[in-house]
XYZ file of C-alpha atoms in Angstrom:
472
model
C -8.287 -14.202 10.923
C -7.436 -17.046 13.267
C -4.576 -18.248 11.180
C -3.553 -20.903 13.684
C -6.991 -22.523 13.401
C -6.853 -22.547 9.627
C -3.257 -23.834 9.538
C -3.938 -26.769 11.840
C -7.057 -27.689 9.883
C -4.903 -27.715 6.661
C -2.159 -29.856 8.277
C 0.325 -27.052 8.765
C 2.529 -26.485 11.954
C 1.870 -22.885 12.998
C 5.049 -22.970 15.089
C 7.350 -23.538 12.170
C 9.478 -20.244 11.950
C 10.496 -21.149 8.402
C 6.897 -20.850 7.237
C 5.565 -18.024 9.461
C 6.447 -14.521 10.475
C 6.600 -13.156 13.897
C 2.848 -12.467 13.991
C 1.894 -16.052 12.982
C 1.060 -15.231 9.397
C 2.638 -17.014 6.499
C 5.992 -15.500 5.592
C 5.633 -12.429 3.559
C 7.802 -12.455 0.343
C 7.403 -8.908 -1.014
C 10.384 -7.008 -2.347
C 11.178 -3.454 -3.261
C 10.171 -4.287 -6.821
C 6.695 -5.689 -5.990
C 6.132 -2.776 -3.563
C 7.238 -0.342 -6.308
C 4.830 -2.083 -8.705
C 1.901 -1.672 -6.219
C 2.803 2.034 -5.758
C 3.028 2.730 -9.425
C -0.240 0.845 -10.184
C -2.010 2.788 -7.446
C -0.654 6.277 -8.312
C -0.342 6.356 -12.109
C -4.001 5.871 -12.955
C -5.794 7.097 -16.035
C -5.933 10.438 -14.179
C -2.352 11.012 -15.441
C -3.801 11.865 -18.832
C -5.785 14.672 -17.335
C -2.681 16.463 -15.952
C -2.144 18.103 -19.297
C -5.488 19.823 -18.675
C -4.345 20.908 -15.293
C -1.110 22.332 -16.792
C -3.245 24.384 -19.297
C -5.150 25.907 -16.432
C -1.984 26.917 -14.498
C 0.594 27.546 -17.168
C 4.118 26.074 -17.449
C 5.592 27.654 -14.335
C 2.878 26.984 -11.828
C 2.040 23.559 -13.448
C 5.511 22.280 -13.225
C 6.147 23.651 -9.842
C 3.015 22.051 -8.584
C 3.789 18.591 -9.897
C 7.300 18.695 -8.380
C 6.121 20.133 -5.135
C 3.329 17.721 -4.447
C 5.298 14.808 -5.540
C 8.110 15.857 -3.008
C 5.612 16.321 -0.330
C 4.001 12.958 -0.872
C 7.313 11.144 -0.964
C 8.315 12.811 2.308
C 5.198 12.022 4.118
C 5.375 8.378 2.779
C 8.787 7.998 4.183
C 7.476 9.173 7.568
C 4.606 6.738 7.282
C 6.937 3.777 6.514
C 8.458 4.088 10.067
C 4.993 3.765 11.564
C 4.472 0.123 10.389
C 6.099 -1.232 13.513
C 5.994 0.289 16.989
C 7.451 1.451 19.276
C 10.587 0.627 17.265
C 10.376 0.866 13.487
C 12.449 -2.289 12.965
C 11.802 -4.708 15.856
C 8.495 -3.362 17.193
C 4.968 -5.019 16.803
C 3.495 -4.840 13.376
C 0.617 -2.501 12.526
C -0.939 -4.282 9.563
C -3.476 -1.516 8.765
C -3.382 2.243 8.683
C -5.930 2.269 11.358
C -3.756 0.139 13.616
C -0.823 2.504 13.134
C -2.970 5.691 13.891
C -4.435 3.933 16.964
C -1.080 2.959 18.428
C 0.581 6.294 17.879
C -2.254 8.898 18.269
C -4.776 6.938 20.510
C -8.287 8.087 21.334
C -10.764 7.910 18.345
C -8.396 9.211 15.759
C -8.224 5.802 14.210
C -12.010 5.764 13.571
C -11.756 8.973 11.598
C -8.769 7.574 9.720
C -10.809 4.356 8.800
C -13.886 6.339 7.634
C -11.697 8.642 5.388
C -9.456 5.814 4.186
C -12.017 3.157 3.334
C -14.695 5.653 2.128
C -12.184 6.888 -0.528
C -11.064 3.288 -1.491
C -14.664 2.174 -1.878
C -15.247 5.135 -4.118
C -12.302 4.319 -6.254
C -14.185 1.006 -7.076
C -17.230 2.855 -8.391
C -14.930 5.485 -10.234
C -12.873 2.841 -11.824
C -15.760 1.061 -13.195
C -17.098 4.182 -14.938
C -13.658 5.040 -16.291
C -12.980 1.490 -17.670
C -16.411 1.584 -19.465
C -15.625 5.016 -20.966
C -12.357 3.609 -22.359
C -14.363 0.800 -24.069
C -16.864 3.393 -25.309
C -14.084 5.540 -26.647
C -12.784 2.614 -28.771
C -16.109 1.942 -30.126
C -16.699 5.739 -30.966
C -13.382 6.049 -32.677
C -14.041 2.971 -34.857
C -17.575 4.436 -35.709
C -16.167 7.854 -36.628
C -13.520 6.192 -38.710
C -16.213 4.203 -40.659
C -18.918 6.963 -40.921
C -17.194 10.259 -40.700
C -16.627 12.661 -37.805
C -20.076 14.097 -38.064
C -21.796 10.652 -37.410
C -23.989 10.148 -34.395
C -21.850 7.640 -32.463
C -23.303 7.080 -29.031
C -23.068 4.070 -26.896
C -24.489 3.054 -23.539
C -21.774 2.555 -20.802
C -24.078 0.059 -18.904
C -23.260 -3.220 -20.635
C -19.493 -2.551 -20.265
C -19.896 -1.644 -16.598
C -21.662 -4.993 -16.163
C -18.670 -6.742 -17.883
C -16.296 -5.029 -15.689
C -18.234 -6.104 -12.739
C -18.010 -9.787 -13.830
C -14.282 -9.535 -14.286
C -13.690 -7.816 -10.884
C -15.805 -10.470 -8.911
C -13.369 -13.236 -10.277
C -10.216 -11.191 -9.561
C -11.638 -10.196 -6.145
C -10.930 -13.654 -4.981
C -7.267 -13.131 -5.065
C -6.736 -13.190 -1.172
C -4.222 -10.358 -0.458
C -1.337 -8.162 -1.726
C 0.980 -11.183 -1.514
C -0.899 -12.768 -4.377
C -1.604 -9.526 -6.275
C 2.162 -8.922 -7.255
C 1.736 -10.334 -10.872
C -1.398 -8.233 -11.366
C 0.291 -5.020 -10.129
C 3.287 -5.617 -12.453
C 1.059 -6.129 -15.483
C -0.964 -3.013 -14.481
C 2.103 -0.932 -14.059
C 3.380 -1.928 -17.516
C 0.040 -0.927 -19.002
C 0.230 2.504 -17.266
C 3.680 3.141 -18.843
C 2.147 1.937 -22.124
C -0.702 4.331 -22.391
C 1.221 7.219 -20.726
C 4.015 6.921 -23.355
C 1.479 6.706 -26.298
C -0.047 9.914 -25.004
C 3.341 11.542 -24.704
C 4.404 10.246 -28.147
C 1.258 11.481 -29.876
C 1.621 14.909 -28.221
C 5.279 15.281 -29.130
C 4.553 14.210 -32.747
C 1.869 16.985 -32.966
C 4.312 19.504 -31.679
C 7.134 18.222 -34.094
C 4.856 18.480 -36.963
C 4.203 22.152 -36.114
C 0.589 21.586 -35.123
C 1.171 22.659 -31.487
C -0.940 25.373 -29.957
C 0.334 28.544 -28.377
C 1.187 28.090 -24.522
C 1.747 30.428 -21.695
C 4.299 30.719 -18.989
C 1.449 31.317 -16.359
C -1.917 31.206 -18.079
C -3.689 32.929 -20.858
C -3.431 36.418 -19.370
C -4.706 38.062 -22.659
C -8.241 36.642 -22.129
C -10.771 37.697 -19.556
C -10.842 35.269 -16.660
C -14.373 34.240 -15.820
C -15.802 32.559 -12.812
C -15.471 29.094 -14.400
C -11.822 29.887 -15.199
C -11.156 30.463 -11.536
C -12.778 27.192 -10.571
C -10.861 25.305 -13.189
C -7.588 26.645 -11.805
C -8.538 25.657 -8.317
C -9.666 22.257 -9.561
C -6.232 21.894 -11.484
C -4.290 22.503 -8.394
C -6.322 20.000 -6.571
C -6.128 17.298 -9.392
C -2.289 17.603 -9.201
C -2.133 17.189 -5.459
C -4.665 14.240 -5.395
C -2.877 12.588 -8.256
C 0.048 11.886 -5.980
C -1.910 10.392 -3.116
C -0.830 6.833 -2.026
C -1.107 6.848 1.679
C -4.445 5.011 1.841
C -2.604 1.690 0.723
C 0.922 2.350 1.816
C 0.709 0.428 5.206
C -0.924 -2.519 3.421
C 1.744 -2.534 0.688
C 4.371 -2.578 3.432
C 2.639 -5.367 5.148
C 3.328 -7.532 2.153
C 7.175 -7.178 2.490
C 9.500 -9.895 3.775
C 10.947 -8.954 7.195
C 14.621 -9.037 6.124
C 15.890 -6.507 5.221
C 13.811 -4.416 7.554
C 10.324 -3.535 6.090
C 10.698 0.270 6.588
C 14.022 0.519 4.839
C 12.604 -1.468 1.841
C 9.484 0.521 1.760
C 11.393 3.918 1.667
C 13.302 2.557 -1.356
C 10.185 1.563 -2.941
C 8.611 4.983 -2.219
C 11.588 6.739 -3.765
C 11.515 4.512 -6.894
C 7.699 4.588 -7.206
C 7.375 8.385 -6.583
C 10.286 9.378 -8.779
C 8.754 7.339 -11.578
C 5.475 8.919 -10.938
C 6.854 12.476 -11.069
C 8.726 11.850 -14.364
C 5.512 10.253 -15.931
C 3.402 13.180 -14.738
C 5.826 15.739 -16.089
C 6.079 14.103 -19.439
C 2.282 13.619 -19.845
C 1.408 17.138 -18.610
C 4.102 19.038 -20.548
C 3.722 17.204 -23.797
C -0.131 17.438 -23.853
C -0.069 21.156 -22.911
C 2.491 21.842 -25.709
C 0.213 19.934 -28.238
C -3.194 21.430 -27.269
C -2.422 24.715 -25.409
C -5.419 26.323 -23.754
C -7.678 23.979 -25.431
C -6.241 20.809 -23.797
C -9.040 18.297 -23.299
C -9.738 16.743 -19.847
C -8.297 13.438 -21.163
C -5.991 13.481 -24.153
C -6.692 9.923 -25.284
C -10.611 10.039 -24.844
C -13.209 11.702 -27.037
C -11.771 15.238 -27.926
C -8.082 14.220 -27.905
C -6.332 12.257 -30.539
C -8.014 10.322 -33.247
C -5.066 9.231 -35.411
C -3.440 6.846 -35.874
C -6.634 5.062 -34.746
C -4.841 1.806 -34.041
C -2.518 3.440 -31.663
C -5.168 5.411 -29.713
C -7.244 2.310 -29.536
C -4.171 0.425 -28.168
C -3.723 3.183 -25.473
C -7.352 2.709 -24.388
C -6.937 -1.009 -24.195
C -3.858 -0.445 -21.919
C -6.018 1.847 -19.711
C -8.653 -0.866 -19.392
C -6.197 -3.488 -18.386
C -4.397 -1.174 -15.983
C -7.591 0.000 -14.257
C -8.908 -3.546 -13.833
C -5.730 -4.414 -12.016
C -5.552 -1.120 -10.129
C -9.102 -1.569 -8.828
C -8.027 -4.728 -7.025
C -4.817 -3.000 -5.717
C -6.734 -0.037 -4.323
C -9.747 -1.857 -2.852
C -7.608 -4.655 -1.201
C -7.242 -2.699 2.146
C -11.052 -2.297 2.252
C -11.463 -6.024 1.737
C -8.853 -6.832 4.291
C -10.298 -4.678 7.152
C -13.769 -6.054 6.811
C -12.406 -9.712 6.847
C -10.262 -8.813 9.887
C -13.306 -7.412 11.774
C -15.550 -10.424 10.718
C -12.945 -12.925 11.949
C -12.547 -11.030 15.355
C -16.359 -10.994 15.758
C -16.920 -14.715 14.803
C -13.512 -16.433 15.431
C -15.124 -19.895 15.558
C -17.089 -19.698 12.324
C -15.719 -21.953 9.679
C -17.721 -19.878 7.005
C -15.460 -16.947 7.884
C -12.102 -18.440 8.798
C -11.603 -21.746 7.037
C -9.441 -21.744 3.846
C -9.939 -24.323 1.139
C -6.830 -25.057 -0.833
C -7.359 -24.499 -4.751
C -4.971 -25.522 -7.527
C -5.389 -23.986 -10.995
C -2.811 -25.527 -13.297
C 0.513 -24.997 -11.398
C -0.796 -22.111 -9.281
C -1.783 -22.879 -5.761
C -4.037 -20.479 -3.812
C -7.006 -20.760 -1.384
C -10.664 -20.026 -1.344
C -12.723 -18.616 1.626
C -16.578 -18.739 1.611
C -16.811 -15.407 3.407
C -14.381 -13.784 0.994
C -16.353 -15.145 -2.000
C -19.664 -13.832 -0.756
C -18.706 -10.488 0.742
C -16.273 -9.354 -2.049
C -18.882 -10.406 -4.783
C -21.491 -8.346 -3.058
C -19.222 -5.322 -2.937
C -18.482 -5.504 -6.563
C -22.130 -5.941 -7.444
C -23.080 -2.828 -5.339
C -20.173 -0.837 -6.816
C -21.122 -1.758 -10.315
C -24.861 -0.809 -9.749
C -23.892 2.494 -8.181
C -21.612 3.262 -11.052
C -24.582 2.532 -13.600
C -26.894 4.664 -11.512
C -24.519 7.525 -10.879
C -22.490 8.039 -13.957
C -21.309 11.416 -12.712
C -19.668 9.687 -9.767
C -16.115 10.573 -10.927
C -16.948 14.109 -9.704
C -17.965 12.608 -6.395
C -14.769 10.663 -6.409
C -12.811 13.993 -6.810
C -14.628 15.248 -3.670
C -13.771 12.205 -1.701
C -10.335 12.447 -2.741
C -10.064 16.056 -1.834
C -11.564 15.329 1.651
C -9.154 12.521 2.139
C -5.966 13.938 0.821
C -5.038 16.143 3.812
C -5.833 13.685 6.655
C -4.405 10.510 5.119
C -1.475 11.777 3.114
C -0.382 14.700 5.391
C -1.884 15.001 8.890
C -1.694 11.481 10.294
C 1.896 10.824 8.983
C 3.011 14.206 10.276
C 1.330 13.798 13.738
C 2.528 10.082 14.089
C 6.085 11.375 13.318
C 5.855 14.047 15.973
C 4.697 11.454 18.591
C 7.411 8.961 17.535
C 10.268 11.383 17.508
C 8.793 13.295 20.518
C 9.273 16.656 18.660
C 8.826 19.439 21.182
C 5.808 21.653 20.574
C 6.988 25.127 19.423
C 10.322 23.862 18.187
C 11.521 24.818 14.629
C 10.829 21.356 13.309
C 7.432 21.301 14.798
C 6.477 24.663 13.246
C 7.793 23.519 9.878
C 5.663 20.346 10.118
C 2.505 22.080 11.177
C 3.064 24.706 8.402
C 3.176 21.986 5.883
C 0.044 20.506 7.284
C -1.779 23.791 7.147
C -0.755 24.599 3.595
C -1.908 21.118 2.401
C -5.227 21.596 4.340
C -5.835 24.747 2.404
C -5.060 22.831 -0.837
C -7.549 19.989 0.135
C -10.254 22.624 0.853
C -9.576 24.372 -2.509
C -9.889 20.948 -4.269
C -13.000 20.153 -2.384
C -14.549 23.415 -3.629
C -13.618 22.650 -7.151
C -15.190 19.207 -7.041
C -18.445 20.428 -5.394
C -18.805 22.916 -8.190
C -18.305 20.335 -10.886
C -20.582 17.973 -9.078
C -23.299 20.522 -8.959
C -23.137 20.880 -12.710
C -23.043 17.126 -13.370
C -26.148 16.156 -11.137
C -28.551 17.766 -13.510
C -26.877 16.549 -16.672
C -27.024 12.866 -16.298
C -29.986 10.489 -15.878
C -29.531 7.191 -13.698
C -29.084 3.981 -15.772
C -29.597 5.895 -19.083
C -26.147 7.321 -19.639
C -24.706 7.373 -23.227
C -21.349 8.724 -24.219
């Protein structure tokens, strides 16, 4: 946006170096802790509770190796990406405030367009998928209470639609938070919630094992049973789930763009990546291993919903409340880059429009923020559309798995690797070049495998649900 115009209109001197960064924007104030909170909020979603199911498909050995391997790969490529925020020098160069900018500067051509289609397509899909998942958590609480009152054989079915509408209303309000800089408190709250429900899932699983109620597990998978076609698909989907659970590249540059310039943003972002990814790997392992130990080959797709735990009821309900709060916050964190790019394009197209560029100061209690009419209208429209699509397509989580599979390789692996090769001028055919290309090829295969598993699940789901009439 034309920051200088808005700042003059609001009585602020845009030449003051104490208030503005080198690109004319208000000084960024993010730290390693706020960046870590954004990473944890973005990565440790409710999907972490499905990793026990993935472990059950692969067995102890392949399950643990897969979690550690993909966590390490994601950390490595995130570190490569951190050096692409500024160019040509990673500390003193010009800022690339979006992932598309970084790809355009380093790779040229139309690569940034492909990057944008993948990145923003996946992020928009998260808005729809999270709306469905939040509603499912609300319905899970209602069902648990219904079963507790009427018995496990009772017919306890509830429509998701009213709760999706409620989620939409909340997200319209929260969508007016301008940017990552103002989202720090929401990310910290969401990160705390993610730890809360993850630890409840781990605690309930360990309690089951300690009580001697755990089910037999396998080093690899259940080799004593005949492996059907569905089992093969499940194992492919499990591998894809683990790989996709680690993906954070879609919002990495935007998180880094919220950091203050001293110390250097790339150094701070690398520390945040190490802290966030290490925490992620630990939580993933705890949830996957404890859940598999409790349920064995019969591990449900989500250990805190429907077919998972039912007692103690208050603790299971508390975990689902934590999921709801976390995903409401994660929705905003993950969709923020999509909001940002649309607003940038609009301000470049109509730089003199006060509807698009003018900021109106707003004070809520002691909190000071600003309101923009274009932001109010366009973000509200997006949330409404996402909510309607969530209600119309209750199987969209399968579609989200497909979008994630399609986006994993280019956004998390290919672009960071190729930009690193260009930045470091790595000679084609050299040992390091071959190593990087091998990594890219292996992850491409994993991405294709995950896409096949998602397509198979989607084909089953399409005929199962009716638009706007879904009951859980």
